[in-house]
Amino acid sequence: MAAETLSKNRYALIPYLVTGLIPFGVGTLLAGVAGFPVRWRVWLAGTLALAALILAAAGSRMAFAPAEGRWPGQGLLSPKEARPLAYAALIFAAALGLILQFGAHTGYWTIPLGGLGLLGSYFYFAPPFSWHRRGLGEAVGGLCFGFLPVAAGLYLQTGHLLTEVLLYGLPLTFAGFNFFLLHGFPGPEPEGPPPGRSLAARLGPAAGALIFTLVNILTIAALVFDLLFPANPLPLQTGFILLIILAVFNQEFIKRKGYRREAGIDRLCVLACLLHCLMGLVFAISLWRRW
């Protein structure tokens, strides 16, 4: 039997929360680089709202899909206990959204952006959408851990978007897609999570590995593009190169069929989380040094 799986590690929620919040900071720093004044109170309120949405997703998973995938916190709360947590997080996020739009005057798209975050967080597991059961969860999750928070972090500071948001939002989206894809992989061993309706579970491990490969190639290509054609002289080039090396390492692990073992899938989940988190940090530090 494999060691304690990622899904049973309640403390693993912390890096998941961090890697989901960093892209919002990337968008905020991008506003500063573009010459706009950064309102740190807006950043703080937006970060708290995003954290609440991520916690709402965690509560939704425990309430509506407690045995689904390899997400952390399995068994932490019963479905009956998790629902009030999810509802409280949603109310808190909604209150902050209203304060941002009508108190901080962050723009007309503030609440619609929050609505998209709601659709991709709480309704990732909750009906009627339950994206994780429709084979769409990976795409929704990638957007919510990539382009959407980067765009939101920029918009709340500036009131509009810039094309440079794509240079940071797309690689994070691709990495986020594979991050969610791996967490829905079917368990190859009896002690693995029960079969679900995720994209990899629908298509099978081999097809899931192929999809991972294709999206990982897009991730590497986006990082290479950022490295070779930056919007400005690019600080921290070494960080971008290390991200590419880590993505290639993850691909080699897939090539060796590490997903055929439960421990191997857990390791891939950790590596995917690490890649996404480090990518956000490299982007943030690079922008900070440009500011």
mmCIF file of C-alpha atoms in Angstrom:
data_model
loop_
_atom_site.group_PDB
_atom_site.id
_atom_site.type_symbol
_atom_site.label_atom_id
_atom_site.label_comp_id
_atom_site.label_asym_id
_atom_site.label_seq_id
_atom_site.Cartn_x
_atom_site.Cartn_y
_atom_site.Cartn_z
ATOM 1 C CA MET A 1 0.000 0.000 0.000
ATOM 2 C CA ALA A 2 1.289 3.469 -0.855
ATOM 3 C CA ALA A 3 2.074 5.999 1.829
ATOM 4 C CA GLU A 4 -0.563 8.463 2.947
ATOM 5 C CA THR A 5 -1.936 9.972 -0.250
ATOM 6 C CA LEU A 6 -2.067 13.665 -0.970
ATOM 7 C CA SER A 7 -5.848 13.720 -0.626
ATOM 8 C CA LYS A 8 -5.603 12.648 3.024
ATOM 9 C CA ASN A 9 -3.038 15.292 3.939
ATOM 10 C CA ARG A 10 -5.042 18.164 5.404
ATOM 11 C CA TYR A 11 -1.980 20.411 5.650
ATOM 12 C CA ALA A 12 -1.479 20.214 1.874
ATOM 13 C CA LEU A 13 -4.272 22.793 1.534
ATOM 14 C CA ILE A 14 -1.798 25.558 2.441
ATOM 15 C CA PRO A 15 0.395 25.359 -0.707
ATOM 16 C CA TYR A 16 -2.792 25.018 -2.783
ATOM 17 C CA LEU A 17 -4.049 28.254 -1.265
ATOM 18 C CA VAL A 18 -0.724 29.998 -1.871
ATOM 19 C CA THR A 19 -0.400 28.911 -5.489
ATOM 20 C CA GLY A 20 -3.954 30.103 -6.140
ATOM 21 C CA LEU A 21 -3.270 33.555 -4.662
ATOM 22 C CA ILE A 22 0.072 34.361 -6.305
ATOM 23 C CA PRO A 23 -1.367 35.031 -9.818
ATOM 24 C CA PHE A 24 -3.531 37.791 -8.356
ATOM 25 C CA GLY A 25 -0.374 39.421 -7.011
ATOM 26 C CA VAL A 26 1.221 39.053 -10.446
ATOM 27 C CA GLY A 27 -1.630 41.074 -11.959
ATOM 28 C CA THR A 28 -1.274 43.726 -9.240
ATOM 29 C CA LEU A 29 2.461 44.089 -9.880
ATOM 30 C CA LEU A 30 1.792 44.274 -13.611
ATOM 31 C CA ALA A 31 -0.331 47.353 -12.950
ATOM 32 C CA GLY A 32 2.568 48.987 -11.136
ATOM 33 C CA VAL A 33 4.988 48.118 -13.952
ATOM 34 C CA ALA A 34 2.573 49.700 -16.440
ATOM 35 C CA GLY A 35 2.787 52.974 -14.521
ATOM 36 C CA PHE A 36 -0.502 52.859 -12.608
ATOM 37 C CA PRO A 37 -0.631 53.630 -8.880
ATOM 38 C CA VAL A 38 -1.049 50.447 -6.847
ATOM 39 C CA ARG A 39 -3.615 50.649 -4.064
ATOM 40 C CA TRP A 40 -2.464 48.081 -1.531
ATOM 41 C CA ARG A 41 -5.802 48.109 0.305
ATOM 42 C CA VAL A 42 -7.443 47.009 -2.931
ATOM 43 C CA TRP A 43 -4.814 44.288 -3.289
ATOM 44 C CA LEU A 44 -5.456 43.110 0.278
ATOM 45 C CA ALA A 45 -9.239 43.056 -0.127
ATOM 46 C CA GLY A 46 -8.951 41.248 -3.469
ATOM 47 C CA THR A 47 -6.530 38.695 -2.008
ATOM 48 C CA LEU A 48 -8.876 38.000 0.901
ATOM 49 C CA ALA A 49 -11.815 37.614 -1.489
ATOM 50 C CA LEU A 50 -9.841 35.183 -3.651
ATOM 51 C CA ALA A 51 -8.742 33.210 -0.592
ATOM 52 C CA ALA A 52 -12.396 32.996 0.459
ATOM 53 C CA LEU A 53 -13.349 31.624 -2.972
ATOM 54 C CA ILE A 54 -10.611 28.976 -2.755
ATOM 55 C CA LEU A 55 -11.866 27.982 0.697
ATOM 56 C CA ALA A 56 -15.404 27.892 -0.708
ATOM 57 C CA ALA A 57 -14.156 25.430 -3.332
ATOM 58 C CA ALA A 58 -12.562 23.313 -0.606
ATOM 59 C CA GLY A 59 -15.800 23.341 1.391
ATOM 60 C CA SER A 60 -17.789 22.512 -1.734
ATOM 61 C CA ARG A 61 -15.573 19.522 -2.425
ATOM 62 C CA MET A 62 -15.998 18.200 1.123
ATOM 63 C CA ALA A 63 -19.758 18.791 0.922
ATOM 64 C CA PHE A 64 -20.603 17.468 -2.547
ATOM 65 C CA ALA A 65 -17.663 15.325 -3.687
ATOM 66 C CA PRO A 66 -15.786 14.171 -0.579
ATOM 67 C CA ALA A 67 -14.092 11.220 -2.318
ATOM 68 C CA GLU A 68 -13.368 12.935 -5.629
ATOM 69 C CA GLY A 69 -9.772 13.138 -6.834
ATOM 70 C CA ARG A 70 -6.646 13.794 -4.815
ATOM 71 C CA TRP A 71 -7.509 17.168 -3.337
ATOM 72 C CA PRO A 72 -6.314 17.773 0.240
ATOM 73 C CA GLY A 73 -8.566 17.796 3.255
ATOM 74 C CA GLN A 74 -10.342 14.483 2.701
ATOM 75 C CA GLY A 75 -12.220 13.621 5.887
ATOM 76 C CA LEU A 76 -11.376 16.946 7.528
ATOM 77 C CA LEU A 77 -15.059 17.879 7.740
ATOM 78 C CA SER A 78 -18.257 15.979 7.127
ATOM 79 C CA PRO A 79 -20.498 17.154 4.266
ATOM 80 C CA LYS A 80 -22.915 18.604 6.808
ATOM 81 C CA GLU A 81 -20.131 20.584 8.483
ATOM 82 C CA ALA A 82 -18.523 21.694 5.212
ATOM 83 C CA ARG A 83 -21.572 23.419 3.721
ATOM 84 C CA PRO A 84 -21.749 26.257 6.304
ATOM 85 C CA LEU A 85 -18.008 26.827 5.776
ATOM 86 C CA ALA A 86 -18.509 27.145 2.028
ATOM 87 C CA TYR A 87 -21.513 29.464 2.424
ATOM 88 C CA ALA A 88 -19.657 31.689 4.925
ATOM 89 C CA ALA A 89 -16.682 31.963 2.566
ATOM 90 C CA LEU A 90 -18.997 32.920 -0.313
ATOM 91 C CA ILE A 91 -20.737 35.594 1.759
ATOM 92 C CA PHE A 92 -17.382 37.019 2.823
ATOM 93 C CA ALA A 93 -16.114 37.094 -0.784
ATOM 94 C CA ALA A 94 -19.345 38.735 -1.978
ATOM 95 C CA ALA A 95 -19.138 41.409 0.717
ATOM 96 C CA LEU A 96 -15.567 42.231 -0.264
ATOM 97 C CA GLY A 97 -16.609 42.389 -3.929
ATOM 98 C CA LEU A 98 -19.296 44.955 -3.109
ATOM 99 C CA ILE A 99 -16.830 47.009 -1.066
ATOM 100 C CA LEU A 100 -14.311 46.955 -3.906
ATOM 101 C CA GLN A 101 -16.776 48.014 -6.583
ATOM 102 C CA PHE A 102 -18.836 50.583 -4.715
ATOM 103 C CA GLY A 103 -16.385 51.656 -2.012
ATOM 104 C CA ALA A 104 -13.017 51.519 -3.781
ATOM 105 C CA HIS A 105 -14.560 52.191 -7.235
ATOM 106 C CA THR A 106 -12.527 49.478 -8.931
ATOM 107 C CA GLY A 107 -14.694 49.365 -12.053
ATOM 108 C CA TYR A 108 -17.900 47.926 -13.449
ATOM 109 C CA TRP A 109 -16.370 44.517 -14.129
ATOM 110 C CA THR A 110 -15.421 43.888 -10.495
ATOM 111 C CA ILE A 111 -18.555 41.937 -9.594
ATOM 112 C CA PRO A 112 -18.711 40.066 -12.937
ATOM 113 C CA LEU A 113 -15.091 38.957 -12.404
ATOM 114 C CA GLY A 114 -16.074 37.816 -8.917
ATOM 115 C CA GLY A 115 -19.004 35.965 -10.444
ATOM 116 C CA LEU A 116 -16.640 34.079 -12.740
ATOM 117 C CA GLY A 117 -14.556 33.224 -9.696
ATOM 118 C CA LEU A 118 -17.698 31.915 -7.986
ATOM 119 C CA LEU A 119 -18.528 29.704 -10.981
ATOM 120 C CA GLY A 120 -15.022 28.264 -10.980
ATOM 121 C CA SER A 121 -14.667 27.785 -7.218
ATOM 122 C CA TYR A 122 -17.811 26.773 -5.330
ATOM 123 C CA PHE A 123 -19.510 25.376 -8.433
ATOM 124 C CA TYR A 124 -16.440 23.381 -9.406
ATOM 125 C CA PHE A 125 -17.897 20.640 -7.188
ATOM 126 C CA ALA A 126 -21.373 21.937 -6.314
ATOM 127 C CA PRO A 127 -24.474 21.439 -8.463
ATOM 128 C CA PRO A 128 -25.901 22.451 -10.831
ATOM 129 C CA PHE A 129 -22.637 22.940 -12.737
ATOM 130 C CA SER A 130 -20.275 20.455 -11.012
ATOM 131 C CA TRP A 131 -17.546 21.103 -13.575
ATOM 132 C CA HIS A 132 -15.425 18.222 -12.251
ATOM 133 C CA ARG A 133 -18.098 15.750 -13.420
ATOM 134 C CA ARG A 134 -18.455 17.175 -16.930
ATOM 135 C CA GLY A 135 -14.890 16.853 -18.181
ATOM 136 C CA LEU A 136 -14.614 20.660 -18.036
ATOM 137 C CA GLY A 137 -13.122 21.044 -14.586
ATOM 138 C CA GLU A 138 -9.541 21.083 -15.831
ATOM 139 C CA ALA A 139 -10.184 23.998 -18.211
ATOM 140 C CA VAL A 140 -12.204 25.912 -15.610
ATOM 141 C CA GLY A 141 -9.571 25.297 -12.942
ATOM 142 C CA GLY A 142 -6.761 26.349 -15.257
ATOM 143 C CA LEU A 143 -8.478 29.663 -15.975
ATOM 144 C CA CYS A 144 -9.203 30.268 -12.294
ATOM 145 C CA PHE A 145 -5.587 29.573 -11.323
ATOM 146 C CA GLY A 146 -4.156 31.413 -14.332
ATOM 147 C CA PHE A 147 -5.552 34.097 -16.590
ATOM 148 C CA LEU A 148 -8.558 35.070 -14.444
ATOM 149 C CA PRO A 149 -6.728 36.077 -11.212
ATOM 150 C CA VAL A 150 -3.931 37.794 -13.185
ATOM 151 C CA ALA A 151 -6.542 39.787 -15.123
ATOM 152 C CA ALA A 152 -8.484 40.538 -11.931
ATOM 153 C CA GLY A 153 -5.373 41.741 -10.095
ATOM 154 C CA LEU A 154 -4.618 44.104 -12.968
ATOM 155 C CA TYR A 155 -8.207 45.276 -13.503
ATOM 156 C CA LEU A 156 -8.891 46.149 -9.874
ATOM 157 C CA GLN A 157 -5.929 48.527 -9.958
ATOM 158 C CA THR A 158 -6.382 50.044 -13.422
ATOM 159 C CA GLY A 159 -10.013 49.631 -14.458
ATOM 160 C CA HIS A 160 -9.007 47.936 -17.718
ATOM 161 C CA LEU A 161 -6.725 45.226 -19.125
ATOM 162 C CA LEU A 162 -3.394 45.228 -20.966
ATOM 163 C CA THR A 163 -2.165 42.804 -23.605
ATOM 164 C CA GLU A 164 0.843 41.937 -21.417
ATOM 165 C CA VAL A 165 -1.535 40.042 -19.151
ATOM 166 C CA LEU A 166 -1.385 37.221 -21.717
ATOM 167 C CA LEU A 167 2.378 36.776 -21.232
ATOM 168 C CA TYR A 168 1.762 35.807 -17.617
ATOM 169 C CA GLY A 169 -1.812 34.546 -17.678
ATOM 170 C CA LEU A 170 -1.425 31.934 -20.432
ATOM 171 C CA PRO A 171 1.555 29.977 -19.002
ATOM 172 C CA LEU A 172 -0.150 29.935 -15.592
ATOM 173 C CA THR A 173 -3.381 28.751 -17.233
ATOM 174 C CA PHE A 174 -1.647 25.895 -19.056
ATOM 175 C CA ALA A 175 0.217 24.850 -15.899
ATOM 176 C CA GLY A 176 -3.043 25.140 -13.939
ATOM 177 C CA PHE A 177 -4.840 22.897 -16.448
ATOM 178 C CA ASN A 178 -2.306 20.105 -15.916
ATOM 179 C CA PHE A 179 -2.420 20.751 -12.177
ATOM 180 C CA PHE A 180 -6.144 19.998 -12.171
ATOM 181 C CA LEU A 181 -5.802 17.195 -14.735
ATOM 182 C CA LEU A 182 -3.428 15.214 -12.526
ATOM 183 C CA HIS A 183 -5.704 15.538 -9.504
ATOM 184 C CA GLY A 184 -8.448 13.803 -11.458
ATOM 185 C CA PHE A 185 -6.343 10.859 -12.626
ATOM 186 C CA PRO A 186 -7.983 7.478 -11.936
ATOM 187 C CA GLY A 187 -6.267 5.372 -9.304
ATOM 188 C CA PRO A 188 -4.340 2.442 -10.841
ATOM 189 C CA GLU A 189 -4.221 0.568 -7.535
ATOM 190 C CA PRO A 190 -7.025 -0.690 -5.254
ATOM 191 C CA GLU A 191 -6.085 1.779 -2.506
ATOM 192 C CA GLY A 192 -6.298 4.735 -4.896
ATOM 193 C CA PRO A 193 -9.243 7.140 -5.029
ATOM 194 C CA PRO A 194 -12.413 5.672 -6.540
ATOM 195 C CA PRO A 195 -13.052 6.367 -10.237
ATOM 196 C CA GLY A 196 -14.549 9.778 -10.906
ATOM 197 C CA ARG A 197 -15.832 11.656 -13.927
ATOM 198 C CA SER A 198 -12.842 13.902 -14.522
ATOM 199 C CA LEU A 199 -11.309 14.219 -17.969
ATOM 200 C CA ALA A 200 -8.583 11.640 -17.269
ATOM 201 C CA ALA A 201 -11.090 9.257 -15.667
ATOM 202 C CA ARG A 202 -13.364 9.526 -18.713
ATOM 203 C CA LEU A 203 -10.616 8.997 -21.289
ATOM 204 C CA GLY A 204 -8.294 6.693 -19.362
ATOM 205 C CA PRO A 205 -4.737 7.122 -18.025
ATOM 206 C CA ALA A 206 -2.983 6.820 -21.395
ATOM 207 C CA ALA A 207 -5.155 9.492 -23.021
ATOM 208 C CA GLY A 208 -4.821 11.629 -19.903
ATOM 209 C CA ALA A 209 -1.033 11.371 -20.160
ATOM 210 C CA LEU A 210 -1.219 12.430 -23.815
ATOM 211 C CA ILE A 211 -3.327 15.468 -22.923
ATOM 212 C CA PHE A 212 -0.847 16.333 -20.176
ATOM 213 C CA THR A 213 1.975 16.125 -22.716
ATOM 214 C CA LEU A 214 0.243 18.409 -25.215
ATOM 215 C CA VAL A 215 -0.598 21.035 -22.596
ATOM 216 C CA ASN A 216 2.874 20.761 -21.061
ATOM 217 C CA ILE A 217 4.338 21.518 -24.495
ATOM 218 C CA LEU A 218 2.145 24.635 -24.609
ATOM 219 C CA THR A 219 3.402 25.574 -21.133
ATOM 220 C CA ILE A 220 7.035 25.236 -22.196
ATOM 221 C CA ALA A 221 6.381 27.096 -25.456
ATOM 222 C CA ALA A 222 4.736 29.983 -23.551
ATOM 223 C CA LEU A 223 7.699 30.205 -21.160
ATOM 224 C CA VAL A 224 10.164 30.153 -24.055
ATOM 225 C CA PHE A 225 8.164 32.918 -25.760
ATOM 226 C CA ASP A 226 8.292 35.005 -22.568
ATOM 227 C CA LEU A 227 12.020 34.385 -22.372
ATOM 228 C CA LEU A 228 12.809 35.256 -25.982
ATOM 229 C CA PHE A 229 10.231 37.997 -26.621
ATOM 230 C CA PRO A 230 9.612 39.791 -23.326
ATOM 231 C CA ALA A 231 7.499 42.942 -23.211
ATOM 232 C CA ASN A 232 10.489 44.654 -21.591
ATOM 233 C CA PRO A 233 14.088 43.653 -20.790
ATOM 234 C CA LEU A 234 13.397 40.594 -18.661
ATOM 235 C CA PRO A 235 14.920 40.294 -15.183
ATOM 236 C CA LEU A 236 15.379 36.879 -13.589
ATOM 237 C CA GLN A 237 15.916 35.003 -16.855
ATOM 238 C CA THR A 238 17.474 32.156 -14.872
ATOM 239 C CA GLY A 239 14.152 31.651 -13.112
ATOM 240 C CA PHE A 240 12.359 31.186 -16.435
ATOM 241 C CA ILE A 241 14.987 28.655 -17.525
ATOM 242 C CA LEU A 242 14.553 26.703 -14.275
ATOM 243 C CA LEU A 243 10.776 26.631 -14.836
ATOM 244 C CA ILE A 244 11.321 25.156 -18.293
ATOM 245 C CA ILE A 245 13.669 22.529 -16.825
ATOM 246 C CA LEU A 246 11.080 21.597 -14.179
ATOM 247 C CA ALA A 247 8.365 21.280 -16.851
ATOM 248 C CA VAL A 248 10.672 19.011 -18.873
ATOM 249 C CA PHE A 249 11.360 16.950 -15.742
ATOM 250 C CA ASN A 250 7.620 16.524 -15.180
ATOM 251 C CA GLN A 251 7.272 15.424 -18.788
ATOM 252 C CA GLU A 252 10.013 12.835 -18.341
ATOM 253 C CA PHE A 253 8.152 11.441 -15.328
ATOM 254 C CA ILE A 254 5.030 11.120 -17.481
ATOM 255 C CA LYS A 255 7.090 9.521 -20.260
ATOM 256 C CA ARG A 256 8.280 6.878 -17.782
ATOM 257 C CA LYS A 257 4.598 6.165 -16.985
ATOM 258 C CA GLY A 258 4.820 7.286 -13.382
ATOM 259 C CA TYR A 259 1.037 7.651 -13.442
ATOM 260 C CA ARG A 260 0.677 3.854 -13.355
ATOM 261 C CA ARG A 261 1.423 3.864 -9.622
ATOM 262 C CA GLU A 262 -0.616 5.631 -6.959
ATOM 263 C CA ALA A 263 2.536 7.021 -5.349
ATOM 264 C CA GLY A 264 3.657 8.205 -8.784
ATOM 265 C CA ILE A 265 0.420 10.149 -9.358
ATOM 266 C CA ASP A 266 0.738 11.737 -5.917
ATOM 267 C CA ARG A 267 4.284 12.783 -6.799
ATOM 268 C CA LEU A 268 3.106 14.252 -10.088
ATOM 269 C CA CYS A 269 0.442 16.235 -8.235
ATOM 270 C CA VAL A 270 3.110 17.689 -5.952
ATOM 271 C CA LEU A 271 5.372 18.495 -8.910
ATOM 272 C CA ALA A 272 2.498 20.178 -10.777
ATOM 273 C CA CYS A 273 1.682 22.270 -7.700
ATOM 274 C CA LEU A 274 5.372 23.154 -7.331
ATOM 275 C CA LEU A 275 5.656 24.214 -10.989
ATOM 276 C CA HIS A 276 2.579 26.434 -10.788
ATOM 277 C CA CYS A 277 3.647 28.014 -7.500
ATOM 278 C CA LEU A 278 7.239 28.646 -8.633
ATOM 279 C CA MET A 279 5.996 30.035 -11.942
ATOM 280 C CA GLY A 280 3.870 32.587 -10.117
ATOM 281 C CA LEU A 281 6.780 33.504 -7.832
ATOM 282 C CA VAL A 282 9.197 33.919 -10.751
ATOM 283 C CA PHE A 283 6.680 36.134 -12.554
ATOM 284 C CA ALA A 284 6.065 38.202 -9.416
ATOM 285 C CA ILE A 285 9.767 38.706 -8.644
ATOM 286 C CA SER A 286 10.499 39.558 -12.269
ATOM 287 C CA LEU A 287 7.758 42.208 -12.289
ATOM 288 C CA TRP A 288 8.856 43.556 -8.916
ATOM 289 C CA ARG A 289 12.385 44.080 -10.268
ATOM 290 C CA ARG A 290 10.969 45.870 -13.341
ATOM 291 C CA TRP A 291 8.866 48.212 -11.218
#
